[in-house]
Structures are given as C-alpha cells and as structure tokens.
C-alpha cells in the first residue's frame, strides 16, 4: 500500500509528465519548456549568491509593500518616475500592493539613490555593519538586501544605488529593475538562466519573458513561503500548468511588456 507521501509524489510526477506532453505540442522557446522553467525557478528563488546554505526556503511578501524613497544625488524627479513605473509593473505581475510613504517609520522597503562615496555610510545606516557584506560591496554595482520572519515572509528590504557609479558602468536602469525585482523574493543571480536580468552576462536590461514567468510562479497560490527545495519541486508542476491554462506561458513575451519600463521608454 502506498503512503500519502508516495501518492503525492506519483501524482506530481504524473502531472509533470502531462504538462511536458502538453508543451511539446507547441512550438516553444527554451524558457517555455517546463523542465527549464522549473530548474530556473529553483536556481533563482532558492539558491543564494553570497550565502551557500543548503537548507534555504522559499521567501516572498505576504503583506503590502510601502516604499520610502531617499535621494541625495542626481535627478530625484527622474529617479522617482522610473522607479514608479517599475514598481507598478511588479505589482501588476505579482498582485502585491505597492505604494509610497513619506515616513521611514511607515516603510518596509527603503530605496536610496546616492553617490559612490556615500555607499558605505548608507549601508551602515540602512543595512548594518558594512564588513558583513564586504563581498557584495566590493563586487556589486548596486546593493539589495532583505530580511524575513520565521514564516519566511519578507518583512523589510533595502536598495542602495550609487547613481554616479551605476551610470559610469551603464547600469543605472539595470540597477532599478534588477534590485527591486530581486527584493520580491528572487534573490539569486546565475549565468545558467537565460534570457534574464538575473544573468550577469545577459544583455537584458528589462524584465524578460522568463523573468515574468518566474515572478508569476513565485506568487502562485500553489507555492507558499517556507517551502523547501523538495516542497517547491513537488508544487511547481501545478503552478506551471496554471501558467499554461491562463495563457501566461504562451503570451509571456507580450504580457511582460505591458506597463513595463521598456514600454514606457519606448525601447
């Protein structure tokens, strides 16, 4: 007799096989392949670039996001304009409400536009001891950091963008898009995931169709904060099938542009 756990595993495998068979009847891009999509999600959502723990769990927001914007360098109006478009885009994809607040006390995300020489003071003010994230400070153009509670729900996030340095590296727009998107609960970068803003070797500056699908999966009702890698692998076939049923898998290339910075800029 099969136990309940064995039954769930077999049902998951059967669902996954049906999903693969369904997708194989379509002319698909690599990022639409169920196996590739599942592997990419595990890599970006459950692996960590600067933390090699093997017991990571799925994290995401379970409450509205309130953003406090601070700018002491560059064109504040332009920064808020670009930021607002991308925040609205992320909210429309994930379903998480996102709005601005005027007080630090009311915020759970802090986004700071500053100069490179002020990077470490801002890290100390908003994140903590710079020595604890020295590798990230040394290697990254801009910084993102988040914390979560015991239920693996993200509760706070910080993004620091040194405007002069980001522009020098031609990565200002990339910093806005990538760092804020990662703060939604997709924290890893990998050269194995393509096309994606989470691939440092990719030429993509805007959210790709794959990124759109990763965000949709992260906030699927089939997934919950605190899931282990194995939990997530069991749930992903149902979440991916939902993307197929809603047309998101087929139309991701078109849907990801709607309301995006790419559409707003006209690129």
mmCIF file of N, CA and C in Angstrom, residues 175-235:
data_model
loop_
_atom_site.group_PDB
_atom_site.id
_atom_site.type_symbol
_atom_site.label_atom_id
_atom_site.label_comp_id
_atom_site.label_asym_id
_atom_site.label_seq_id
_atom_site.Cartn_x
_atom_site.Cartn_y
_atom_site.Cartn_z
ATOM 1 N N UNK A 175 20.056 48.616 -12.475
ATOM 2 C CA UNK A 175 20.014 48.578 -11.018
ATOM 3 C C UNK A 175 18.584 48.733 -10.511
ATOM 4 N N UNK A 176 17.855 49.664 -11.088
ATOM 5 C CA UNK A 176 16.477 49.876 -10.668
ATOM 6 C C UNK A 176 15.665 48.610 -10.893
ATOM 7 N N UNK A 177 15.772 48.039 -12.076
ATOM 8 C CA UNK A 177 14.940 46.894 -12.437
ATOM 9 C C UNK A 177 15.355 45.634 -11.691
ATOM 10 N N UNK A 178 16.637 45.313 -11.724
ATOM 11 C CA UNK A 178 17.085 44.042 -11.146
ATOM 12 C C UNK A 178 16.961 44.015 -9.633
ATOM 13 N N UNK A 179 17.459 45.054 -8.959
ATOM 14 C CA UNK A 179 17.492 45.007 -7.496
ATOM 15 C C UNK A 179 16.091 44.970 -6.899
ATOM 16 N N UNK A 180 15.178 45.750 -7.457
ATOM 17 C CA UNK A 180 13.822 45.765 -6.901
ATOM 18 C C UNK A 180 13.110 44.456 -7.202
ATOM 19 N N UNK A 181 13.338 43.908 -8.383
ATOM 20 C CA UNK A 181 12.722 42.628 -8.726
ATOM 21 C C UNK A 181 13.236 41.528 -7.811
ATOM 22 N N UNK A 182 14.527 41.531 -7.511
ATOM 23 C CA UNK A 182 15.084 40.519 -6.611
ATOM 24 C C UNK A 182 14.484 40.627 -5.217
ATOM 25 N N UNK A 183 14.155 41.854 -4.803
ATOM 26 C CA UNK A 183 13.572 42.054 -3.483
ATOM 27 C C UNK A 183 12.176 41.444 -3.358
ATOM 28 N N UNK A 184 11.579 41.064 -4.468
ATOM 29 C CA UNK A 184 10.265 40.417 -4.412
ATOM 30 C C UNK A 184 10.385 38.971 -3.919
ATOM 31 N N UNK A 185 11.633 38.433 -3.917
ATOM 32 C CA UNK A 185 11.846 37.067 -3.447
ATOM 33 C C UNK A 185 12.591 36.197 -4.434
ATOM 34 N N UNK A 186 13.279 36.828 -5.384
ATOM 35 C CA UNK A 186 14.106 36.097 -6.357
ATOM 36 C C UNK A 186 15.539 36.617 -6.229
ATOM 37 N N UNK A 187 16.247 36.213 -5.181
ATOM 38 C CA UNK A 187 17.490 36.886 -4.803
ATOM 39 C C UNK A 187 18.764 36.446 -5.514
ATOM 40 N N UNK A 188 18.732 35.365 -6.259
ATOM 41 C CA UNK A 188 19.987 34.834 -6.794
ATOM 42 C C UNK A 188 20.261 35.318 -8.216
ATOM 43 N N UNK A 189 21.535 35.309 -8.600
ATOM 44 C CA UNK A 189 21.974 35.531 -9.977
ATOM 45 C C UNK A 189 22.599 34.240 -10.490
ATOM 46 N N UNK A 190 22.437 33.970 -11.768
ATOM 47 C CA UNK A 190 23.042 32.759 -12.332
ATOM 48 C C UNK A 190 23.220 32.915 -13.831
ATOM 49 N N UNK A 191 24.388 32.516 -14.315
ATOM 50 C CA UNK A 191 24.654 32.529 -15.753
ATOM 51 C C UNK A 191 23.935 31.388 -16.468
ATOM 52 N N UNK A 192 23.336 30.464 -15.697
ATOM 53 C CA UNK A 192 22.634 29.324 -16.294
ATOM 54 C C UNK A 192 21.198 29.660 -16.683
ATOM 55 N N UNK A 193 20.718 30.832 -16.253
ATOM 56 C CA UNK A 193 19.329 31.220 -16.509
ATOM 57 C C UNK A 193 19.330 32.314 -17.577
ATOM 58 N N UNK A 194 18.691 32.020 -18.719
ATOM 59 C CA UNK A 194 18.744 32.945 -19.851
ATOM 60 C C UNK A 194 17.493 32.782 -20.705
ATOM 61 N N UNK A 195 16.925 33.886 -21.223
ATOM 62 C CA UNK A 195 17.304 35.289 -21.028
ATOM 63 C C UNK A 195 16.725 35.818 -19.720
ATOM 64 N N UNK A 196 17.509 36.597 -18.987
ATOM 65 C CA UNK A 196 17.052 37.030 -17.678
ATOM 66 C C UNK A 196 17.898 38.182 -17.150
ATOM 67 N N UNK A 197 17.253 39.069 -16.399
ATOM 68 C CA UNK A 197 18.007 40.119 -15.710
ATOM 69 C C UNK A 197 18.832 39.537 -14.575
ATOM 70 N N UNK A 198 18.561 38.282 -14.198
ATOM 71 C CA UNK A 198 19.308 37.634 -13.128
ATOM 72 C C UNK A 198 20.581 36.966 -13.640
ATOM 73 N N UNK A 199 20.878 37.139 -14.902
ATOM 74 C CA UNK A 199 22.095 36.622 -15.516
ATOM 75 C C UNK A 199 23.022 37.796 -15.779
ATOM 76 N N UNK A 200 24.157 37.835 -15.067
ATOM 77 C CA UNK A 200 25.069 38.978 -15.166
ATOM 78 C C UNK A 200 25.714 39.098 -16.542
ATOM 79 N N UNK A 201 25.685 38.007 -17.320
ATOM 80 C CA UNK A 201 26.264 38.042 -18.658
ATOM 81 C C UNK A 201 25.226 38.325 -19.736
ATOM 82 N N UNK A 202 23.971 38.436 -19.321
ATOM 83 C CA UNK A 202 22.895 38.687 -20.274
ATOM 84 C C UNK A 202 22.892 40.144 -20.695
ATOM 85 N N UNK A 203 22.421 40.412 -21.879
ATOM 86 C CA UNK A 203 22.327 41.786 -22.378
ATOM 87 C C UNK A 203 20.979 42.405 -22.003
ATOM 88 N N UNK A 204 20.133 41.654 -21.312
ATOM 89 C CA UNK A 204 18.799 42.139 -20.977
ATOM 90 C C UNK A 204 18.857 43.197 -19.876
ATOM 91 N N UNK A 205 18.258 44.364 -20.147
ATOM 92 C CA UNK A 205 18.110 45.394 -19.132
ATOM 93 C C UNK A 205 16.709 45.393 -18.544
ATOM 94 N N UNK A 206 15.755 44.905 -19.303
ATOM 95 C CA UNK A 206 14.363 44.878 -18.879
ATOM 96 C C UNK A 206 13.954 43.458 -18.503
ATOM 97 N N UNK A 207 12.829 43.344 -17.805
ATOM 98 C CA UNK A 207 12.309 42.029 -17.482
ATOM 99 C C UNK A 207 12.089 41.231 -18.758
ATOM 100 N N UNK A 208 12.592 40.014 -18.777
ATOM 101 C CA UNK A 208 12.412 39.128 -19.928
ATOM 102 C C UNK A 208 11.132 38.311 -19.737
ATOM 103 N N UNK A 209 10.669 37.630 -20.774
ATOM 104 C CA UNK A 209 9.531 36.729 -20.594
ATOM 105 C C UNK A 209 9.781 35.680 -19.505
ATOM 106 N N UNK A 210 11.012 35.180 -19.416
ATOM 107 C CA UNK A 210 11.338 34.214 -18.366
ATOM 108 C C UNK A 210 11.203 34.847 -16.986
ATOM 109 N N UNK A 211 11.680 36.085 -16.822
ATOM 110 C CA UNK A 211 11.558 36.775 -15.539
ATOM 111 C C UNK A 211 10.091 36.945 -15.149
ATOM 112 N N UNK A 212 9.271 37.276 -16.123
ATOM 113 C CA UNK A 212 7.832 37.408 -15.902
ATOM 114 C C UNK A 212 7.255 36.097 -15.358
ATOM 115 N N UNK A 213 7.638 34.990 -15.961
ATOM 116 C CA UNK A 213 7.140 33.689 -15.532
ATOM 117 C C UNK A 213 7.661 33.317 -14.147
ATOM 118 N N UNK A 214 8.906 33.658 -13.846
ATOM 119 C CA UNK A 214 9.461 33.377 -12.521
ATOM 120 C C UNK A 214 8.689 34.137 -11.442
ATOM 121 N N UNK A 215 8.344 35.395 -11.728
ATOM 122 C CA UNK A 215 7.553 36.180 -10.774
ATOM 123 C C UNK A 215 6.156 35.595 -10.608
ATOM 124 N N UNK A 216 5.554 35.181 -11.712
ATOM 125 C CA UNK A 216 4.229 34.563 -11.650
ATOM 126 C C UNK A 216 4.263 33.282 -10.814
ATOM 127 N N UNK A 217 5.299 32.494 -11.002
ATOM 128 C CA UNK A 217 5.435 31.264 -10.222
ATOM 129 C C UNK A 217 5.624 31.570 -8.739
ATOM 130 N N UNK A 218 6.474 32.545 -8.444
ATOM 131 C CA UNK A 218 6.767 32.875 -7.047
ATOM 132 C C UNK A 218 5.495 33.224 -6.285
ATOM 133 N N UNK A 219 4.577 33.924 -6.946
ATOM 134 C CA UNK A 219 3.351 34.353 -6.270
ATOM 135 C C UNK A 219 2.137 33.507 -6.649
ATOM 136 N N UNK A 220 2.406 32.303 -7.135
ATOM 137 C CA UNK A 220 1.332 31.358 -7.411
ATOM 138 C C UNK A 220 0.695 30.879 -6.109
ATOM 139 N N UNK A 221 -0.592 30.602 -6.151
ATOM 140 C CA UNK A 221 -1.280 30.066 -4.976
ATOM 141 C C UNK A 221 -0.814 28.653 -4.620
ATOM 142 N N UNK A 222 -0.133 27.992 -5.541
ATOM 143 C CA UNK A 222 0.368 26.651 -5.278
ATOM 144 C C UNK A 222 1.657 26.668 -4.460
ATOM 145 N N UNK A 223 2.286 27.830 -4.356
ATOM 146 C CA UNK A 223 3.517 27.962 -3.578
ATOM 147 C C UNK A 223 3.245 28.808 -2.345
ATOM 148 N N UNK A 224 3.988 28.535 -1.283
ATOM 149 C CA UNK A 224 3.854 29.287 -0.049
ATOM 150 C C UNK A 224 5.224 29.562 0.547
ATOM 151 N N UNK A 225 5.377 30.667 1.296
ATOM 152 C CA UNK A 225 6.642 30.933 1.966
ATOM 153 C C UNK A 225 7.016 29.796 2.896
ATOM 154 N N UNK A 226 8.291 29.487 2.961
ATOM 155 C CA UNK A 226 8.775 28.433 3.843
ATOM 156 C C UNK A 226 8.945 27.095 3.169
ATOM 157 N N UNK A 227 8.521 26.987 1.908
ATOM 158 C CA UNK A 227 8.705 25.724 1.195
ATOM 159 C C UNK A 227 10.186 25.424 1.006
ATOM 160 N N UNK A 228 10.575 24.174 1.218
ATOM 161 C CA UNK A 228 11.933 23.732 0.935
ATOM 162 C C UNK A 228 12.081 23.496 -0.565
ATOM 163 N N UNK A 229 13.286 23.162 -0.979
ATOM 164 C CA UNK A 229 13.511 22.852 -2.398
ATOM 165 C C UNK A 229 12.617 21.695 -2.829
ATOM 166 N N UNK A 230 12.542 20.651 -2.024
ATOM 167 C CA UNK A 230 11.729 19.489 -2.384
ATOM 168 C C UNK A 230 10.243 19.830 -2.400
ATOM 169 N N UNK A 231 9.791 20.619 -1.411
ATOM 170 C CA UNK A 231 8.397 21.073 -1.408
ATOM 171 C C UNK A 231 8.077 21.828 -2.694
ATOM 172 N N UNK A 232 8.995 22.712 -3.056
ATOM 173 C CA UNK A 232 8.783 23.557 -4.235
ATOM 174 C C UNK A 232 8.760 22.728 -5.507
ATOM 175 N N UNK A 233 9.649 21.769 -5.606
ATOM 176 C CA UNK A 233 9.675 20.912 -6.793
ATOM 177 C C UNK A 233 8.374 20.130 -6.952
ATOM 178 N N UNK A 234 7.781 19.735 -5.825
ATOM 179 C CA UNK A 234 6.521 18.998 -5.896
ATOM 180 C C UNK A 234 5.365 19.896 -6.338
ATOM 181 N N UNK A 235 5.428 21.185 -5.949
ATOM 182 C CA UNK A 235 4.327 22.101 -6.249
ATOM 183 C C UNK A 235 4.444 22.753 -7.629
#
